[in-house]
Amino acid sequence: SIRDLGLVDSLAGVWLPGFVGAINVLLMRGAFLAVPREIEDSAMLDGAGEWQRFRYLYLPSAWGAIMVVVINTFISAWDDFLWPLIVLRSESNMTLTLGLSRLQSSSFGYDQRMVMAGSVISVIPVLVLFVITQRWFYKGVSSGAVKI
């Protein structure tokens, strides 16, 4: 459980479960299965161990899918409300989504301009990440697609 792993009240507890989501596992499986068996056999004949094959053969060919998983996990962790509400306890680890929610549910009323400004600011990191990684994202989406 999250408590046994020491992930309660930590930001790692917010984003780490997203990496093993079903869509991410299927995407990575498709990317790893896309590597031809002949290339792996050739690497084994050349004397490459399992870690060498993983590092020099599988990771470069699955790099696009890895970037898709990273982007999807970041966006879902950044925009999620319910999971951080369950996992996080202290205000110092609170995500921006939880902070905006608390700002809206203040018993003294809230300044709508502050909430809207916070909402606009919360979009900026997602846009910057996507602009930086978009070439790997599109490459990963097409390479990790299910082939019928």
Coordinates of N, CA and C in Angstrom, one line a residue, residues 103-104 108-116:
L103 N -8.6 27.8 -1.8 CA -8.8 29.3 -2.0 C -10.3 29.6 -2.3
Q104 N -10.9 28.7 -3.1 CA -12.3 28.8 -3.5 C -13.3 28.5 -2.3
F108 N -14.3 32.9 4.3 CA -14.4 34.4 4.3 C -14.7 34.9 2.9
G109 N -15.0 34.0 2.0 CA -15.2 34.4 0.6 C -13.9 34.3 -0.1
Y110 N -13.9 34.5 -1.4 CA -12.7 34.3 -2.2 C -12.6 35.4 -3.3
D111 N -11.4 35.7 -3.6 CA -11.2 36.7 -4.7 C -11.2 35.9 -6.0
Q112 N -12.2 36.1 -6.9 CA -12.3 35.3 -8.1 C -11.1 35.6 -9.0
R113 N -10.6 36.8 -9.0 CA -9.4 37.1 -9.8 C -8.2 36.3 -9.4
M114 N -8.0 36.1 -8.1 CA -6.9 35.2 -7.7 C -7.0 33.8 -8.2
V115 N -8.2 33.3 -8.1 CA -8.5 31.9 -8.6 C -8.2 31.8 -10.1
M116 N -8.7 32.7 -10.8 CA -8.5 32.7 -12.3 C -7.0 32.9 -12.6

